[in-house]
mmCIF file of C-alpha atoms and ligand atoms in Angstrom:
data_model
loop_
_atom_site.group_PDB
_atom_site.id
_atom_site.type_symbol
_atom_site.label_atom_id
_atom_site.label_comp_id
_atom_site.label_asym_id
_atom_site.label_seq_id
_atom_site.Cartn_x
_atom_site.Cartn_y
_atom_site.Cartn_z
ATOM 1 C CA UNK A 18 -61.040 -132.115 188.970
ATOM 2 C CA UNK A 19 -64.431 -132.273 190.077
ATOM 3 C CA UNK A 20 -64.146 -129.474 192.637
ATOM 4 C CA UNK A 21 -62.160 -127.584 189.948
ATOM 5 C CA UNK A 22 -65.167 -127.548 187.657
ATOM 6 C CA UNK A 23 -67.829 -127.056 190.412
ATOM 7 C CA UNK A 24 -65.394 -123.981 191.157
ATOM 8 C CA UNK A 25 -65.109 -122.349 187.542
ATOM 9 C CA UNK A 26 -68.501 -123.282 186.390
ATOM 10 C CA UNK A 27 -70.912 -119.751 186.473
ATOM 11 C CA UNK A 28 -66.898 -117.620 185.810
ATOM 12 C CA UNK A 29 -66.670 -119.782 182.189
ATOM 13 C CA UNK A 30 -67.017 -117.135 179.553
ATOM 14 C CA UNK A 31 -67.710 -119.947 176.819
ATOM 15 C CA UNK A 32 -67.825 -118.556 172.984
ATOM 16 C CA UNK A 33 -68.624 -121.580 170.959
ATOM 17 C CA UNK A 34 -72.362 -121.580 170.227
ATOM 18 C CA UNK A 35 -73.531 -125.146 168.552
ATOM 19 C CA UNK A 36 -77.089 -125.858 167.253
ATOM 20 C CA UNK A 37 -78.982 -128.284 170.015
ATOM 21 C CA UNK A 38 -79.915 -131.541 167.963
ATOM 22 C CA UNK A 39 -83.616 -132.384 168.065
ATOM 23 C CA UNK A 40 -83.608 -134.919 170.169
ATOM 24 C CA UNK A 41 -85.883 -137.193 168.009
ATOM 25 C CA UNK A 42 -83.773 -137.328 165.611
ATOM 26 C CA UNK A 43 -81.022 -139.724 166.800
ATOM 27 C CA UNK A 44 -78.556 -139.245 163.921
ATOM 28 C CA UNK A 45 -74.720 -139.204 163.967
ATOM 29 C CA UNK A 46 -72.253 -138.059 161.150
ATOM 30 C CA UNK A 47 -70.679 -141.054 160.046
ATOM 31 C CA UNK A 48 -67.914 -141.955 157.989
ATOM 32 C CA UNK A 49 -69.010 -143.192 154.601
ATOM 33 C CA UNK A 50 -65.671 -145.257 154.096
ATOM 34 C CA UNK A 51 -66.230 -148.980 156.558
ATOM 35 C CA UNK A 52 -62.898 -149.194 157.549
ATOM 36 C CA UNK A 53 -61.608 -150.381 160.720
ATOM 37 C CA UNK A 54 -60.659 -148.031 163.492
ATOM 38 C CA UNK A 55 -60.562 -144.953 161.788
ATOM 39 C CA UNK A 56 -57.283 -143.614 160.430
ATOM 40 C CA UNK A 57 -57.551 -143.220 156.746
ATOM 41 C CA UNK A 58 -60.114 -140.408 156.425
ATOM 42 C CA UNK A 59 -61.063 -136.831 157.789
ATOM 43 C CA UNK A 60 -63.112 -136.363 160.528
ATOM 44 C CA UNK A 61 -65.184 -134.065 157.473
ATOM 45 C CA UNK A 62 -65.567 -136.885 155.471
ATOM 46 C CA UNK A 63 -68.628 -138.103 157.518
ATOM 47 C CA UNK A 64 -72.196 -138.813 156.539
ATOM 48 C CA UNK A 65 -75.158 -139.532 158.942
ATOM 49 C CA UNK A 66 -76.355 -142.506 160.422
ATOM 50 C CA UNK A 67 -78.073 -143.970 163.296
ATOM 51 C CA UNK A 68 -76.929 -144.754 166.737
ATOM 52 C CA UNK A 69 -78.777 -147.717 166.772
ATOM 53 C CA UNK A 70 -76.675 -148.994 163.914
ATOM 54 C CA UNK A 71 -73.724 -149.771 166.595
ATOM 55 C CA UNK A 72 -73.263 -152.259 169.131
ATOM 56 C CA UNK A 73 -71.741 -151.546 172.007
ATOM 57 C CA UNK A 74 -68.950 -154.225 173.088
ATOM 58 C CA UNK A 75 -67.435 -152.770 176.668
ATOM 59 C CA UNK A 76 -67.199 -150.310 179.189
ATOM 60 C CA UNK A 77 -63.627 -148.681 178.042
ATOM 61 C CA UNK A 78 -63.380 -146.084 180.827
ATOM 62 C CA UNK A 79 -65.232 -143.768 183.106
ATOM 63 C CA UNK A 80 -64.591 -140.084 183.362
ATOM 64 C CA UNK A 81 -66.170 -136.761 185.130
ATOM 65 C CA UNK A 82 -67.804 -136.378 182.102
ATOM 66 C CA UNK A 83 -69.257 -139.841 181.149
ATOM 67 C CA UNK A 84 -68.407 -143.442 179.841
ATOM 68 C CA UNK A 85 -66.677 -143.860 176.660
ATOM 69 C CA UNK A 86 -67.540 -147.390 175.038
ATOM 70 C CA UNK A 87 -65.714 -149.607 172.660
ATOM 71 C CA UNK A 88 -68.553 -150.254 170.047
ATOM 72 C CA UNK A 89 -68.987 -151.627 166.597
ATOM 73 C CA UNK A 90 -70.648 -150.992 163.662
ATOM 74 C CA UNK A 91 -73.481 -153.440 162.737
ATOM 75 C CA UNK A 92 -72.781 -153.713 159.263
ATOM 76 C CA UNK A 93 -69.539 -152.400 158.459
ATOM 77 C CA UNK A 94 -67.640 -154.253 161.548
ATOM 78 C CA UNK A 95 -65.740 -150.665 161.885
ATOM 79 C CA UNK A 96 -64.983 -150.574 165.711
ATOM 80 C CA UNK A 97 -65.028 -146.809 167.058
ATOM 81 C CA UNK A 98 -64.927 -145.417 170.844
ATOM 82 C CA UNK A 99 -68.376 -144.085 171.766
ATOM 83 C CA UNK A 100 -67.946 -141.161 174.320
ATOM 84 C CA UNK A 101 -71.420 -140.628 176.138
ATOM 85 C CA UNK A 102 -71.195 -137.557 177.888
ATOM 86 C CA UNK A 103 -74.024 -136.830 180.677
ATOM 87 C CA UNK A 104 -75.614 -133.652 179.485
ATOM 88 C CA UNK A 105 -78.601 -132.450 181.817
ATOM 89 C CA UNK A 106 -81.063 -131.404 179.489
ATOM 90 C CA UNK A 107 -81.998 -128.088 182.138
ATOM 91 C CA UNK A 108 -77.924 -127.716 182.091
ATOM 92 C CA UNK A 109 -77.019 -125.513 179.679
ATOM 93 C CA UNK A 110 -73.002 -125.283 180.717
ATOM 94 C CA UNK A 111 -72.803 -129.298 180.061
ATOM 95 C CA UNK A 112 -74.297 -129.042 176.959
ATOM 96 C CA UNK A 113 -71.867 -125.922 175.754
ATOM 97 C CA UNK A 114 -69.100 -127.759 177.050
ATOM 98 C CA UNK A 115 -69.837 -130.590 174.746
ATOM 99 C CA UNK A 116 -70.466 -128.581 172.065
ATOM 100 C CA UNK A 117 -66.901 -126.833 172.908
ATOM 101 C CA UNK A 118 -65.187 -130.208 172.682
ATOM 102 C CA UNK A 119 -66.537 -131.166 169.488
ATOM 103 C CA UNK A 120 -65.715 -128.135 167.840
ATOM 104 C CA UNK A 121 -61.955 -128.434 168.978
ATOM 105 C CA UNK A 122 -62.111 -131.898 167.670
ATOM 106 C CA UNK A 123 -63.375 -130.263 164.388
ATOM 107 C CA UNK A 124 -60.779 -128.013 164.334
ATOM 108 C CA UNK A 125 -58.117 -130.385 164.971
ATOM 109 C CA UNK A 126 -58.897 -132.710 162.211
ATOM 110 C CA UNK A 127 -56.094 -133.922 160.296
ATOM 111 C CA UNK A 128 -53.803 -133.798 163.154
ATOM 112 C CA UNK A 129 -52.220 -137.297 163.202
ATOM 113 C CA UNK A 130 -51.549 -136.846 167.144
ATOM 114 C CA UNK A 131 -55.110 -135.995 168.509
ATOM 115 C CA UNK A 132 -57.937 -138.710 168.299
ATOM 116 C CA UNK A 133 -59.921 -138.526 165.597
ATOM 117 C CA UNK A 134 -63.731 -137.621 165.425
ATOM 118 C CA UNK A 135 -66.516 -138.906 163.409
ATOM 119 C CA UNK A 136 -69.858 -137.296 164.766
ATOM 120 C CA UNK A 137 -71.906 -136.184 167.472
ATOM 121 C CA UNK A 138 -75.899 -137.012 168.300
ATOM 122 C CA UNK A 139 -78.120 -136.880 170.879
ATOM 123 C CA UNK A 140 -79.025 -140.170 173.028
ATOM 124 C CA UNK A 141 -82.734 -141.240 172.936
ATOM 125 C CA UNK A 142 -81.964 -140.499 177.110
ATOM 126 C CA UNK A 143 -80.838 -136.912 176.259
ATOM 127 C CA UNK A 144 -77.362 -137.633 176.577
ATOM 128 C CA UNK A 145 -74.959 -136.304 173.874
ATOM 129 C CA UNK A 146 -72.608 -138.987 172.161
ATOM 130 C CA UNK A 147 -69.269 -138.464 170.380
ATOM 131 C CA UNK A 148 -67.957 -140.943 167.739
ATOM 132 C CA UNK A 149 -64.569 -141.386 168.344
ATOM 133 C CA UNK A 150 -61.786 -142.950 166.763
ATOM 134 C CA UNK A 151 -61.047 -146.528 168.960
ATOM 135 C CA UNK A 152 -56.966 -145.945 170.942
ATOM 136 C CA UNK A 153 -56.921 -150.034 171.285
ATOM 137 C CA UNK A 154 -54.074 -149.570 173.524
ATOM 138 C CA UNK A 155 -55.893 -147.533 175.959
ATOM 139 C CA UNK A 156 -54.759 -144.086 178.189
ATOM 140 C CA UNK A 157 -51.644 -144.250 179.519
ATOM 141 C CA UNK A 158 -52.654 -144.386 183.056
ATOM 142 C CA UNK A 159 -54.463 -147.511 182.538
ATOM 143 C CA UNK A 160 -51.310 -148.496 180.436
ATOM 144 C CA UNK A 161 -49.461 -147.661 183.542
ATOM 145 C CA UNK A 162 -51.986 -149.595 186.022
ATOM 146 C CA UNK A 163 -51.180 -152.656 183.921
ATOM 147 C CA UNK A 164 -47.405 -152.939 184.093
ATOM 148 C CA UNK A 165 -48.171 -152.828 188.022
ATOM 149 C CA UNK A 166 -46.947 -149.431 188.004
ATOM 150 C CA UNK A 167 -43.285 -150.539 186.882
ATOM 151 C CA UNK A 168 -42.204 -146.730 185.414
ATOM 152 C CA UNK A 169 -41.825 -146.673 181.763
ATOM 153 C CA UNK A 170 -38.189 -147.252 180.500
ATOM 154 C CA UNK A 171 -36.575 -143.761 179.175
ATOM 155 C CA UNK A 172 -36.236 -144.974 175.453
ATOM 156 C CA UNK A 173 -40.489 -145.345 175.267
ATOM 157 C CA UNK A 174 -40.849 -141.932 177.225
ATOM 158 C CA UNK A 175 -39.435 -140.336 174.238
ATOM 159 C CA UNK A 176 -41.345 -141.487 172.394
ATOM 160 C CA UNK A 177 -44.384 -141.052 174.361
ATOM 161 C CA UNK A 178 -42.897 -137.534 174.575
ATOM 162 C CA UNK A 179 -42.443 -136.417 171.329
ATOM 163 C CA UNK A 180 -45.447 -137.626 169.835
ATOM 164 C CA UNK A 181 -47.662 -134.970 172.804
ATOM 165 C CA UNK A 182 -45.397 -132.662 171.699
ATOM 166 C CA UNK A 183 -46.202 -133.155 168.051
ATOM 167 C CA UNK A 184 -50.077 -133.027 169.192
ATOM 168 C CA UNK A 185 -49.732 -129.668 171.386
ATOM 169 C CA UNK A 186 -48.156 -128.310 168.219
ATOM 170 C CA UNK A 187 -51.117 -129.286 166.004
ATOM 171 C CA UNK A 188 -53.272 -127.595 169.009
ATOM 172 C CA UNK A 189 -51.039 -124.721 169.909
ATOM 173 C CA UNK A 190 -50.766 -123.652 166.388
ATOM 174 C CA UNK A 191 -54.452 -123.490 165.736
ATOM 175 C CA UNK A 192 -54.639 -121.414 169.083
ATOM 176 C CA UNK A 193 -56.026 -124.407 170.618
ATOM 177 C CA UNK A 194 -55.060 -124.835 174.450
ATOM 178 C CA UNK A 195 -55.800 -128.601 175.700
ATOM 179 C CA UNK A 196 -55.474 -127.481 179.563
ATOM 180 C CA UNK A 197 -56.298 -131.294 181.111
ATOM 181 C CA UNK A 198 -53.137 -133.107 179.566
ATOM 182 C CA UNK A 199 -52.360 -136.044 181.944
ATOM 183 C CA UNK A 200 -51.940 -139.372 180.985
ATOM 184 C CA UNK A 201 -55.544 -140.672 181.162
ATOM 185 C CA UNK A 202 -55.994 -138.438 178.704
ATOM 186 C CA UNK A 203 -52.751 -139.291 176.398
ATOM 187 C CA UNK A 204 -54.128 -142.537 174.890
ATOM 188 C CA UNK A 205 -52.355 -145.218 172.851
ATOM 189 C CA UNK A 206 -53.379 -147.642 169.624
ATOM 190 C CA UNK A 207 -51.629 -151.191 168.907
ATOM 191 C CA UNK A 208 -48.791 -149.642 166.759
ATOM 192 C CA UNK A 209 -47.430 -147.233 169.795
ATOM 193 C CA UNK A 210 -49.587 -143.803 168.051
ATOM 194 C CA UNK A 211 -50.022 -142.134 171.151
ATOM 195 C CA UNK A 212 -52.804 -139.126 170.614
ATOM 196 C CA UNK A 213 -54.076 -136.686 172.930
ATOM 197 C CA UNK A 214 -57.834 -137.194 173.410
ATOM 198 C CA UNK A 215 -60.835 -135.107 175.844
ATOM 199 C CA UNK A 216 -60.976 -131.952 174.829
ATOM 200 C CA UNK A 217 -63.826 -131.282 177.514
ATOM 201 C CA UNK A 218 -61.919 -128.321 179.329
ATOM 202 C CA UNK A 219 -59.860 -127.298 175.935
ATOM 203 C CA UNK A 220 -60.493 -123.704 174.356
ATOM 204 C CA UNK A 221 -59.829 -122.016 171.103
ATOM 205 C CA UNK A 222 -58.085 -118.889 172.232
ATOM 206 C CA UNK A 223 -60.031 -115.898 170.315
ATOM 207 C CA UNK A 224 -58.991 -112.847 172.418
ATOM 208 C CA UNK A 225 -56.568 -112.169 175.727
ATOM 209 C CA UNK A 226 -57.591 -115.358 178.003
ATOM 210 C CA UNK A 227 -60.348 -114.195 180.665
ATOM 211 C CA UNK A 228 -58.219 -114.871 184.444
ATOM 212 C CA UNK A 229 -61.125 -116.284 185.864
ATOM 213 C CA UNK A 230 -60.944 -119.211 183.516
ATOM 214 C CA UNK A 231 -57.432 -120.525 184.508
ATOM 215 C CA UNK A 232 -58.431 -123.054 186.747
ATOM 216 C CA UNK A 233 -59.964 -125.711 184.493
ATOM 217 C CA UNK A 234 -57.840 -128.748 184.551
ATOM 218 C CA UNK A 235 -57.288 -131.189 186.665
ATOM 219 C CA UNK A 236 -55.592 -129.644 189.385
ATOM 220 C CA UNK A 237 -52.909 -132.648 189.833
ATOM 221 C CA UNK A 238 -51.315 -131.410 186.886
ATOM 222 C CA UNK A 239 -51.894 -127.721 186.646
ATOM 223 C CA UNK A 240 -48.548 -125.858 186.708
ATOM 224 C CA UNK A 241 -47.665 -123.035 189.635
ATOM 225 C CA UNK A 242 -48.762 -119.598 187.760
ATOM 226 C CA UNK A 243 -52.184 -121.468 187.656
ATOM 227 C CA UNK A 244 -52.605 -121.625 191.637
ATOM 228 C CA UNK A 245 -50.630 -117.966 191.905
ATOM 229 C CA UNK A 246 -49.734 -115.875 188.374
ATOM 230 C CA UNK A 247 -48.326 -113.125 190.144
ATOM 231 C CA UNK A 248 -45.231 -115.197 191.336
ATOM 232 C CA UNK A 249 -44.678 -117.475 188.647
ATOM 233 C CA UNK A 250 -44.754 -115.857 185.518
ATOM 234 C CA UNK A 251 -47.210 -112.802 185.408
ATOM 235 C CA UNK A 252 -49.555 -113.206 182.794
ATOM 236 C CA UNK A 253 -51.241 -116.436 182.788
ATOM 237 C CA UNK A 254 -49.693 -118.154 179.267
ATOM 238 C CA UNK A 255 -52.114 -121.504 178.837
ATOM 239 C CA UNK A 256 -49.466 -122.513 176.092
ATOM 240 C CA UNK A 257 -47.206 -123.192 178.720
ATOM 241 C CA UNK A 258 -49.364 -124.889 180.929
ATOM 242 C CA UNK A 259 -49.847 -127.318 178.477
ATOM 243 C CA UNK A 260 -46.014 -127.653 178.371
ATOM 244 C CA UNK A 261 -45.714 -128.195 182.208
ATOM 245 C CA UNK A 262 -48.888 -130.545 182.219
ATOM 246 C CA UNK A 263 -46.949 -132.579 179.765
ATOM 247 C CA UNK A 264 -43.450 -132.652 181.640
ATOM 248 C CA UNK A 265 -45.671 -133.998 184.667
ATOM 249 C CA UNK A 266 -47.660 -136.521 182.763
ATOM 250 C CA UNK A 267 -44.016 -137.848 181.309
ATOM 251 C CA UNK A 268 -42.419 -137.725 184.836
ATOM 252 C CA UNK A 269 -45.379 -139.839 186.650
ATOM 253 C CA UNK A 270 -44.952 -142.094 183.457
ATOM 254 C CA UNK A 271 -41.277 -142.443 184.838
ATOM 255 C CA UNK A 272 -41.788 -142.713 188.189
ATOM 256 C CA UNK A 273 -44.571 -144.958 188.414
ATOM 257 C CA UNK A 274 -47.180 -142.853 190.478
ATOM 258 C CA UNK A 275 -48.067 -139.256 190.761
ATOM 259 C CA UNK A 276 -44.536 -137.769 191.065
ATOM 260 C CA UNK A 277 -44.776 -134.678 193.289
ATOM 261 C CA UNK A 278 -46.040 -136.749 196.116
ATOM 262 C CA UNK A 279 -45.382 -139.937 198.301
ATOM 263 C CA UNK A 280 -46.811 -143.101 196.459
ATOM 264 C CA UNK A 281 -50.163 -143.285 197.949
ATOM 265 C CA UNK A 282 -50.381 -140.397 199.022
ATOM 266 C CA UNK A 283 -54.137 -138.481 199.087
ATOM 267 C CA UNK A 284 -54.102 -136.170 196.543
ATOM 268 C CA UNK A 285 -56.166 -133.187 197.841
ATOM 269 C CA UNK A 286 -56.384 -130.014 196.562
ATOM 270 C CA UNK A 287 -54.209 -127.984 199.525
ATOM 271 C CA UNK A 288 -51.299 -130.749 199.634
ATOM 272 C CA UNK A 289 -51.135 -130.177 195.689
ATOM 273 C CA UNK A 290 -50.743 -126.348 196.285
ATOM 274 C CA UNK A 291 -47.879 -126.761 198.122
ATOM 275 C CA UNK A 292 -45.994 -129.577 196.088
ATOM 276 C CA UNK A 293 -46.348 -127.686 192.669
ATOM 277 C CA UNK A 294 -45.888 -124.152 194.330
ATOM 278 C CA UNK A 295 -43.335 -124.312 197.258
ATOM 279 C CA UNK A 296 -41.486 -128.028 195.549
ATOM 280 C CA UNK A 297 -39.068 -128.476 193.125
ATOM 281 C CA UNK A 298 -40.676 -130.608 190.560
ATOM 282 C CA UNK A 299 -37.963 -130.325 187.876
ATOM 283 C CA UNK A 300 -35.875 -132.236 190.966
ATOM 284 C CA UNK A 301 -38.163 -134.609 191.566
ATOM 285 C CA UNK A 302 -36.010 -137.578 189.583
ATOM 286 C CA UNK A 303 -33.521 -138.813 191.920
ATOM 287 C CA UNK A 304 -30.099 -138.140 191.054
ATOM 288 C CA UNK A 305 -28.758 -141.530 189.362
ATOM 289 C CA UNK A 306 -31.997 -142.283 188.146
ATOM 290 C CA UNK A 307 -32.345 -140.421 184.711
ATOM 291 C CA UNK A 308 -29.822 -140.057 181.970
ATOM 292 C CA UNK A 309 -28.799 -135.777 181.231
ATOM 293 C CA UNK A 310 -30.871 -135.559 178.310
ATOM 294 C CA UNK A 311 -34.527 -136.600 180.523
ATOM 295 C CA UNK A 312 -33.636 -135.125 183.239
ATOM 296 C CA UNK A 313 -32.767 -131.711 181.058
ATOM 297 C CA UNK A 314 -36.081 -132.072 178.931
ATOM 298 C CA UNK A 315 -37.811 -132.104 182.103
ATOM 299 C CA UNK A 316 -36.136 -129.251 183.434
ATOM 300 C CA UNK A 317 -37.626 -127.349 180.438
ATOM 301 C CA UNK A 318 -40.687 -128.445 180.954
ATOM 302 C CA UNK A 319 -41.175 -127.974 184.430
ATOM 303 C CA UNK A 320 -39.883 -124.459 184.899
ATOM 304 C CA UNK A 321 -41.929 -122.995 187.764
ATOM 305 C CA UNK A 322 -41.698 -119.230 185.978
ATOM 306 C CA UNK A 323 -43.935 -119.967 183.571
ATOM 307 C CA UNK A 324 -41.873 -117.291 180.695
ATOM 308 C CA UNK A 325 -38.733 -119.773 181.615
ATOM 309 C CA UNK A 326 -40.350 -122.963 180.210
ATOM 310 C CA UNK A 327 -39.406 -124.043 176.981
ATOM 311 C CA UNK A 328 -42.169 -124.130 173.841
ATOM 312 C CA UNK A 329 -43.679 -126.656 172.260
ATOM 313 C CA UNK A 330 -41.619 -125.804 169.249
ATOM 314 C CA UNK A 331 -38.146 -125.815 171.121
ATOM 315 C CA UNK A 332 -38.982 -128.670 173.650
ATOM 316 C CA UNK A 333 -39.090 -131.309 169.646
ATOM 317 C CA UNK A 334 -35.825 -129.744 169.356
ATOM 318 C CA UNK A 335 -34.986 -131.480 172.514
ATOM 319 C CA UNK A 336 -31.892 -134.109 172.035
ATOM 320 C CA UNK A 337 -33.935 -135.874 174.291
ATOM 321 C CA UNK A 338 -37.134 -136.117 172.034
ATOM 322 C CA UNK A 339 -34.551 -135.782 169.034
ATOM 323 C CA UNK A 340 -34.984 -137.519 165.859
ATOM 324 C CA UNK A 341 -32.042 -139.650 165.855
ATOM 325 C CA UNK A 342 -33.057 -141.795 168.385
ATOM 326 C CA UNK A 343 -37.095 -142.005 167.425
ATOM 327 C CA UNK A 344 -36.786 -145.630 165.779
ATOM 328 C CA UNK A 345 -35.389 -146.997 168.451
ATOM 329 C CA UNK A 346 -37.786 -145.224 170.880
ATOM 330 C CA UNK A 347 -40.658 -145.823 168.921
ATOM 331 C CA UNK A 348 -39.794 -149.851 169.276
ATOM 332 C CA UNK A 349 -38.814 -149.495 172.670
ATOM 333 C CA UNK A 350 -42.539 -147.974 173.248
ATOM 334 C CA UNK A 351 -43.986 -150.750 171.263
ATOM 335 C CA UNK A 352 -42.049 -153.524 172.920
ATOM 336 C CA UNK A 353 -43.302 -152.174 176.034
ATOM 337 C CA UNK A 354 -46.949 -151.940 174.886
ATOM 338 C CA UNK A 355 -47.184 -155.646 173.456
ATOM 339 C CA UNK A 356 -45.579 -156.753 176.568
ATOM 340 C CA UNK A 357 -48.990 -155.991 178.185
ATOM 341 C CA UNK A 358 -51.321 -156.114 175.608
ATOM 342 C CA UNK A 359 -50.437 -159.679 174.688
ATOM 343 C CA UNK A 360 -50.676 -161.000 178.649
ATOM 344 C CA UNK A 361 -53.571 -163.429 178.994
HETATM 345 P P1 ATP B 26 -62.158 -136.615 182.539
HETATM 346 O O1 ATP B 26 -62.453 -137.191 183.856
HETATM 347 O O2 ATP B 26 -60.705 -136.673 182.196
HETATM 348 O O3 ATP B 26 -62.726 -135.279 182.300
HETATM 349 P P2 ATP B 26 -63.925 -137.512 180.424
HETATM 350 O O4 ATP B 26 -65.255 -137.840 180.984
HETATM 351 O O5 ATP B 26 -63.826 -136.233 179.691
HETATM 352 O O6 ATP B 26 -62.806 -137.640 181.492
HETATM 353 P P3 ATP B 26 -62.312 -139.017 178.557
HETATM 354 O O7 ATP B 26 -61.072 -138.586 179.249
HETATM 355 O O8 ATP B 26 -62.486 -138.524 177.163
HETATM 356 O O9 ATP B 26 -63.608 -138.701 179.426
HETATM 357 O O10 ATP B 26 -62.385 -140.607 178.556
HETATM 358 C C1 ATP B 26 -62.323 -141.336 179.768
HETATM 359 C C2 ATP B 26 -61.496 -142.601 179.539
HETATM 360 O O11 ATP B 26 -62.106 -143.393 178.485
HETATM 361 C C3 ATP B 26 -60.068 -142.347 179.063
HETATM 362 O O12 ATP B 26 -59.173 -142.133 180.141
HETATM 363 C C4 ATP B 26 -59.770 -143.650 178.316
HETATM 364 O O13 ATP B 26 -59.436 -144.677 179.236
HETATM 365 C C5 ATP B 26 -61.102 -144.002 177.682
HETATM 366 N N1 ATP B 26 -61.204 -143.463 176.300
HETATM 367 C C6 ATP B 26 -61.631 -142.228 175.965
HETATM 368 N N2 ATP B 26 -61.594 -142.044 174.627
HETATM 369 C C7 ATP B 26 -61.126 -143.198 174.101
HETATM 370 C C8 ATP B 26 -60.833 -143.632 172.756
HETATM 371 N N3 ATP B 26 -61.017 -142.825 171.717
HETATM 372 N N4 ATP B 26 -60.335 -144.881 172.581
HETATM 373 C C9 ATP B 26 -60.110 -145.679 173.661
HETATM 374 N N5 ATP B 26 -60.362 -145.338 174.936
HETATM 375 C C10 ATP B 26 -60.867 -144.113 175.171
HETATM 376 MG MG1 MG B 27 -60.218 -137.593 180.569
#
């Protein structure tokens, strides 16, 4: 990821132009309504208030971009995830790329399936910091890391599945591409919501997408036209990127570790070209292992011609996604996530 972005950062052609916070004036946009954790009002519905007026409670994970904290409101007790994102002051891609995120976030308010925002301010250390509805079941990934890496059984992928798919929809039909869907970035609350969440490489898609910006993502997970257009698909479609980025996330989720390669195994930026180029990744679940309707939905998903993958749209017609089984996926999810969440 990191070499990704060190390689794309002078091509981005970035279009979303924020006003710079003074960076005296510590304020966020807050929530007027104190309730807990953030699902009963719009990201719009915020007023302003003061960083100091959280505490912060833990470390909840690390990323390229910075460390996102579980913290909680002094007064109100309201507990929200505080993204700090590392903005060099002299840096003016970090601070547009910040900017970009929050204004996807904007845009994707009222979307049950992507985490919710509640404001943005400056750090008294020149940092920028992004109020954040708290996931209380964590990403994925780190959901994965505590089952020991047991795979997830196929009932909970569906779930897990169709609620992505219900977020790219949100995204994809307000032209929004998320580009970096894996599962640390698919994250989970205590009744099985799973939301998509980090919209640092995301873009709204105002004109015909500029080639040179096809590379942001983390490269684990970006699908074959991304390395090499020309053979898989022609025009570069970041909709279905999105779709094979998913399929991946869902089959790692199922196998237990990154699925294209041995468990273990280094995951460098040449051995990935040739796994998601020259492999079959569709094929990667051994035969046996899957029931017809998984092992179908991932063959839509993981199409290497990128024009031969299925939407967003027809992928939650899926009869593996479909709604006749979601209650008893949904529970099968939830089982799964108490199962870890209660351990001592
Ligand atoms: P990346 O390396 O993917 O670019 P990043 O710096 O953009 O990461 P995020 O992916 O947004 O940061 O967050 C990093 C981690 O912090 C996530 O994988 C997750 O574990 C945790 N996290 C982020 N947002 C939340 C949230 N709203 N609630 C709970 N945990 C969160
Ligand atoms: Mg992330």
């Amino acid at each position: 990821m990191a070499l990704v972005r060190e390689r794309r950062l002078p091509h981005l052609n970035l279009t979303v132009e924020l006003p710079v916070p003074a960076a005296a004036d510590c304020r966020l946009r807050f929530p007027v309504s104190p309730q807990r954790c953030s699902t009963s009002y719009a990201a719009t519905d915020d007023a302003e208030f003061r960083l100091s007026e959280f505490e912060k409670l833990r470390v909840l994970g690390h990323g390229n971009g910075g460390t996102v904290y579980e913290v909680r409101h002094r007064v109100t007790a309201a507990v929200y995830a505080l993204k700090v994102v590392h903005t060099d002051t002299a840096d003016a891609f970090l601070r547009r790329q910040v900017y970009r995120e929050v204004d996807i976030l904007r845009r994707a308010a009222g979307s049950d399936r992507v985490v919710r925002f509640h404001g943005m301010a400056p750090t008294p250390s020149g940092d920028v910091a992004l109020l954040l509805e708290h996931m209380d079941g964590g990403s994925l990934d780190a959901l994965l890391r505590r089952r020991g890496y047991r795979p997830f059984p196929e009932p909970a992928l569906a779930a897990v599945a169709r609620q992505a798919l219900l977020g790219l929809a949100d995204l994809h039909s307000r032209q929004i591409v998320h580009r970096d869907i894996k599962p640390a970035n698919l994250l989970i609350n205590a009744t099985g919501e799973v939301k998509i969440a980090d919209f640092g490489v995301g873009k709204v898609l105002r004109r015909s997408l500029d080639p040179c910006d096809s590379y942001v993502g983390t490269c684990a997970y970006m699908s074959p036209e991304r390395f090499d257009s020309e053979s898989y698909g022609g025009d570069y479609d970041p909709y279905a990127a999105d779709v094979w980025s998913l399929g991946l996330a869902v089959l790692e989720l199922h196998r237990g570790h990154f699925p294209l390669l041995p468990k273990g195994a280094r995951l460098d930026w040449a051995a990935l070209m040739v796994v998601i180029c020259f492999g079959e990744a569709a094929r990667a679940v051994p035969e046996g292992a899957a029931s017809s309707e998984f092992r179908g939905f991932l063959d839509c998903c993981l199409q290497k011609e990128s024009r031969k993958r299925w939407s967003v749209a027809e992928l939650l017609g899926h009869p593996f996604v479909a709604a006749d089984y979601r209650a008893e996926s949904e529970k099968a999810l939830q089982d799964l996530l108490h199962e870890e969440m209660d351990e001592p």
